[in-house]
PDB file of C-alpha atoms in Angstrom:
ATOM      1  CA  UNK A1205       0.000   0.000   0.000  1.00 63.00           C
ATOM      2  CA  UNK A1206       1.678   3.296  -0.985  1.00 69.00           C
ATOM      3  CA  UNK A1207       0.413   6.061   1.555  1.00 72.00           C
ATOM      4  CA  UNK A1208       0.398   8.998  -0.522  1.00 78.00           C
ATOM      5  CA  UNK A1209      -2.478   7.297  -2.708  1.00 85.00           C
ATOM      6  CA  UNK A1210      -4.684   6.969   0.274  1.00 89.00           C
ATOM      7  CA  UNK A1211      -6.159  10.647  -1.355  1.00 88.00           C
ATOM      8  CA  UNK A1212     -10.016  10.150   0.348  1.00 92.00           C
ATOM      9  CA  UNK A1213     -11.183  11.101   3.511  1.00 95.00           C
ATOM     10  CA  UNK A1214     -13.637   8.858   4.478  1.00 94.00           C
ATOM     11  CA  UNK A1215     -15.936   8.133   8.011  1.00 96.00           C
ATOM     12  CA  UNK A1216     -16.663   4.855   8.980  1.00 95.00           C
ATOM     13  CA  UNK A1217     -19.830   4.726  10.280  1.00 96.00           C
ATOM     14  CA  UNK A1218     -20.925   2.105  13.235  1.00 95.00           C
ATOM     15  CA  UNK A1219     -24.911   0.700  13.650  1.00 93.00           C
ATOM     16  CA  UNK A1220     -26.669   1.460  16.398  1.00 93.00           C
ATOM     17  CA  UNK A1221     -30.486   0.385  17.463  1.00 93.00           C
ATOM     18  CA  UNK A1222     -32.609   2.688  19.494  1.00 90.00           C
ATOM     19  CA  UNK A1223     -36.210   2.571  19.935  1.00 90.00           C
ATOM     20  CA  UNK A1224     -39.180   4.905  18.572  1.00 89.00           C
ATOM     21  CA  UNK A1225     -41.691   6.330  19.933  1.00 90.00           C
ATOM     22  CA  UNK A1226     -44.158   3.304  19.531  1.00 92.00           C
ATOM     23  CA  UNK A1227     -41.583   1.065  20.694  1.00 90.00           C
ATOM     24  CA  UNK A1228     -40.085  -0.668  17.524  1.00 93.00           C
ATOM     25  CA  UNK A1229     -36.281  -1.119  16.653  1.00 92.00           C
ATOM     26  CA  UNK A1230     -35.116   1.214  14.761  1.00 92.00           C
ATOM     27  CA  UNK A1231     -31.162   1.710  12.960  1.00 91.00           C
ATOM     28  CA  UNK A1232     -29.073   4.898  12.776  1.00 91.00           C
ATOM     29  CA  UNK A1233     -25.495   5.333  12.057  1.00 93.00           C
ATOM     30  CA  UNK A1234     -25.116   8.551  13.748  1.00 91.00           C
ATOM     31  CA  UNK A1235     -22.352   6.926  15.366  1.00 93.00           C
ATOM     32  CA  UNK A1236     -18.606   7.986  13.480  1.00 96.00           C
ATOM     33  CA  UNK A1237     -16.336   4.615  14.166  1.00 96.00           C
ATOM     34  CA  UNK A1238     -13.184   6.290  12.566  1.00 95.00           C
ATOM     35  CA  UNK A1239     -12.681   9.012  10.103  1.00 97.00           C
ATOM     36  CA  UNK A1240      -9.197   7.834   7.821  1.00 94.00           C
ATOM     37  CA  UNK A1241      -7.540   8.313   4.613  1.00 94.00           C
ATOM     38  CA  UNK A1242      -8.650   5.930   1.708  1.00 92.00           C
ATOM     39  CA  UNK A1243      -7.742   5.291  -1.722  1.00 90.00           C
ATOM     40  CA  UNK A1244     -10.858   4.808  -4.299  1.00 88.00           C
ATOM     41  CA  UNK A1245     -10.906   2.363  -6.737  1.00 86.00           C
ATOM     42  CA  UNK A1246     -14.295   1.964  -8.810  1.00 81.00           C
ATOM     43  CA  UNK A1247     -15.040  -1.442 -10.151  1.00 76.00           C
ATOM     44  CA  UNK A1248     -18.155  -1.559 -11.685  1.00 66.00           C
ATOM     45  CA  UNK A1249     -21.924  -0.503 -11.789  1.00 59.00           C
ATOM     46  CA  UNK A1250     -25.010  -1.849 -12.952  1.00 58.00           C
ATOM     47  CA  UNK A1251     -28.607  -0.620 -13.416  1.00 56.00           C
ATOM     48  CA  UNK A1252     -31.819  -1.934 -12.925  1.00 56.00           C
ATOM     49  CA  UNK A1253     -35.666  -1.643 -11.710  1.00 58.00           C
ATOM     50  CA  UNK A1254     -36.582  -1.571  -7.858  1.00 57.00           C
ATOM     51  CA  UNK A1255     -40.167  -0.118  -6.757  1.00 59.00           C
ATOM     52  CA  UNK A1256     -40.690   0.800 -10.232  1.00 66.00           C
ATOM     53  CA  UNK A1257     -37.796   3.304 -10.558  1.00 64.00           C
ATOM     54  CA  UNK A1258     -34.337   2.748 -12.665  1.00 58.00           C
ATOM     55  CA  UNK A1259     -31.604   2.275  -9.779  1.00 55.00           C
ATOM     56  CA  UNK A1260     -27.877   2.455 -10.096  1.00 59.00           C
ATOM     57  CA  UNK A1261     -25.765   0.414  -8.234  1.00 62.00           C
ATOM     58  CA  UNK A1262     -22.100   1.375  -7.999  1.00 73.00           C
ATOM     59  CA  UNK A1263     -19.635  -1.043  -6.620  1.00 82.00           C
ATOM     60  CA  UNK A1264     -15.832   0.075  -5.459  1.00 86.00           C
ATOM     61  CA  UNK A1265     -12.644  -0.869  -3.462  1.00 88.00           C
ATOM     62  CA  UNK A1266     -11.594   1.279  -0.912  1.00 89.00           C
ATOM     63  CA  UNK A1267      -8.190   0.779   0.658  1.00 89.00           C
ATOM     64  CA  UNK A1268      -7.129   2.264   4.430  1.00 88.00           C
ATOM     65  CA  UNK A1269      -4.809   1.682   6.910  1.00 88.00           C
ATOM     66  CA  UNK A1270      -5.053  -1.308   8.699  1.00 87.00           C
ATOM     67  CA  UNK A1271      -7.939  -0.827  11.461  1.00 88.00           C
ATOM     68  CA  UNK A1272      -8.914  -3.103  13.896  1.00 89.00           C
ATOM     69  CA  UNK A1273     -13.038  -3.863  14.538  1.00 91.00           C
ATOM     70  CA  UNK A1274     -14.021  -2.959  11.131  1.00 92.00           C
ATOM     71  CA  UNK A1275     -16.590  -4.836   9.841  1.00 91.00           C
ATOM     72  CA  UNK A1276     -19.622  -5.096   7.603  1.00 92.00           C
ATOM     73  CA  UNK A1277     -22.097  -3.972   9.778  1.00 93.00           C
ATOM     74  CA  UNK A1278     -20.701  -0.881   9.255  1.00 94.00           C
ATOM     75  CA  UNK A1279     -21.142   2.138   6.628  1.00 94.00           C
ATOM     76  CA  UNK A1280     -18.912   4.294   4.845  1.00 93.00           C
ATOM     77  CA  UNK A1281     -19.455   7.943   3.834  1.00 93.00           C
ATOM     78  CA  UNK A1282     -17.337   9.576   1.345  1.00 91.00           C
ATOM     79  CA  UNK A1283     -17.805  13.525  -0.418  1.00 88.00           C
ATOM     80  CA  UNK A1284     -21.609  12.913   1.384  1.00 89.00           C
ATOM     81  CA  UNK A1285     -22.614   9.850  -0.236  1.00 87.00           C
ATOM     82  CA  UNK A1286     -23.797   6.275   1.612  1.00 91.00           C
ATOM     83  CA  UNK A1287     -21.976   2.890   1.171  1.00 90.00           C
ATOM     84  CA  UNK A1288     -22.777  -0.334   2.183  1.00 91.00           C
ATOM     85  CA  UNK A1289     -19.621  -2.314   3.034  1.00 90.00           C
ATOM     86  CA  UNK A1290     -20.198  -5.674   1.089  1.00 89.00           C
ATOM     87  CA  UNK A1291     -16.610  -7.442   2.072  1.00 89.00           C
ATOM     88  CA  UNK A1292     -13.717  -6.887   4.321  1.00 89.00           C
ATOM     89  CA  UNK A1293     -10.308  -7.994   3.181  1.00 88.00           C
ATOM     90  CA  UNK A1294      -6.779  -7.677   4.479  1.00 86.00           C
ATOM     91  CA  UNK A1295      -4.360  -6.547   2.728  1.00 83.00           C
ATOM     92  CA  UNK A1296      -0.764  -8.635   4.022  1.00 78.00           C
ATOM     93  CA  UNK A1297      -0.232  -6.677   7.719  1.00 79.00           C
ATOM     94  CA  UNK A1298      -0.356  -2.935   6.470  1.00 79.00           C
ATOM     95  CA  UNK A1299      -4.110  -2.336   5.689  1.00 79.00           C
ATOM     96  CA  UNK A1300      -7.406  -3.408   5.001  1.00 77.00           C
ATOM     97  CA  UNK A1301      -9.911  -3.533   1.628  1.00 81.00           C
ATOM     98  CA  UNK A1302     -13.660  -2.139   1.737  1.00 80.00           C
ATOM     99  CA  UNK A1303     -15.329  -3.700  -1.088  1.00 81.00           C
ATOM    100  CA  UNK A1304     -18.751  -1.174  -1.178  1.00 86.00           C
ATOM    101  CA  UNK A1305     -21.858  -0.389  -2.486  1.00 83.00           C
ATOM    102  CA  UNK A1306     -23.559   2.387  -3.019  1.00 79.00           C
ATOM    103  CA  UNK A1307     -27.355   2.711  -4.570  1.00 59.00           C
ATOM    104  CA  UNK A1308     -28.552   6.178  -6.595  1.00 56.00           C
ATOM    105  CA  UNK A1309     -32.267   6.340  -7.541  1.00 44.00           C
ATOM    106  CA  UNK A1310     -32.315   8.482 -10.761  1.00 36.00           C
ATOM    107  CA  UNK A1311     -36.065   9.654 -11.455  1.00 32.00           C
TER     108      UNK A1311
END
């Protein structure tokens, strides 16, 4: 991993459940896990229909800095847009690779 490609600033964010105001279970990530440095690498995207609207679905790599308790629970934000985080992989003992997913309704 060469550091000075790590060009992103990304925030790692964890799940946590609280409950509404009729009781049920409901998800946030309001909570930050980290904020690090991350290098972008877009793989591929495909469209398609969901709820009767044309959906893209863009899937990456994102490379960091090794960092302990990451996992795909989690989301990632990066320049204000969502990510799922579909796989966790290290890379030898320097860092770790996000694969992600992100979803854009168009129309």
């Amino acid at each position: 991993m060469i550091i000075g490609k790590l060009d992103k600033v990304i925030e790692i964010r964890q799940k946590t459940t609280s409950k509404d105001l009729s009781g049920e279970d409901v998800d946030n990530y309001d909570t930050v896990f980290a904020t690090v440095f991350a290098h972008w690498k877009p793989r591929r995207g495909t469209e398609g229909f969901e709820a009767g609207q044309l959906v893209a679905v863009g899937v990456g790599e994102l490379e960091i800095r090794r960092l302990p308790g990451i996992d795909e629970t989690m989301k990632v934000v990066m320049d204000d847009v969502w990510y799922d985080i579909l796989n966790v992989m290290d890379i030898g003992r320097e860092g770790h690779s996000l694969e992600v997913k992100k979803k854009d309704n168009e129309g």
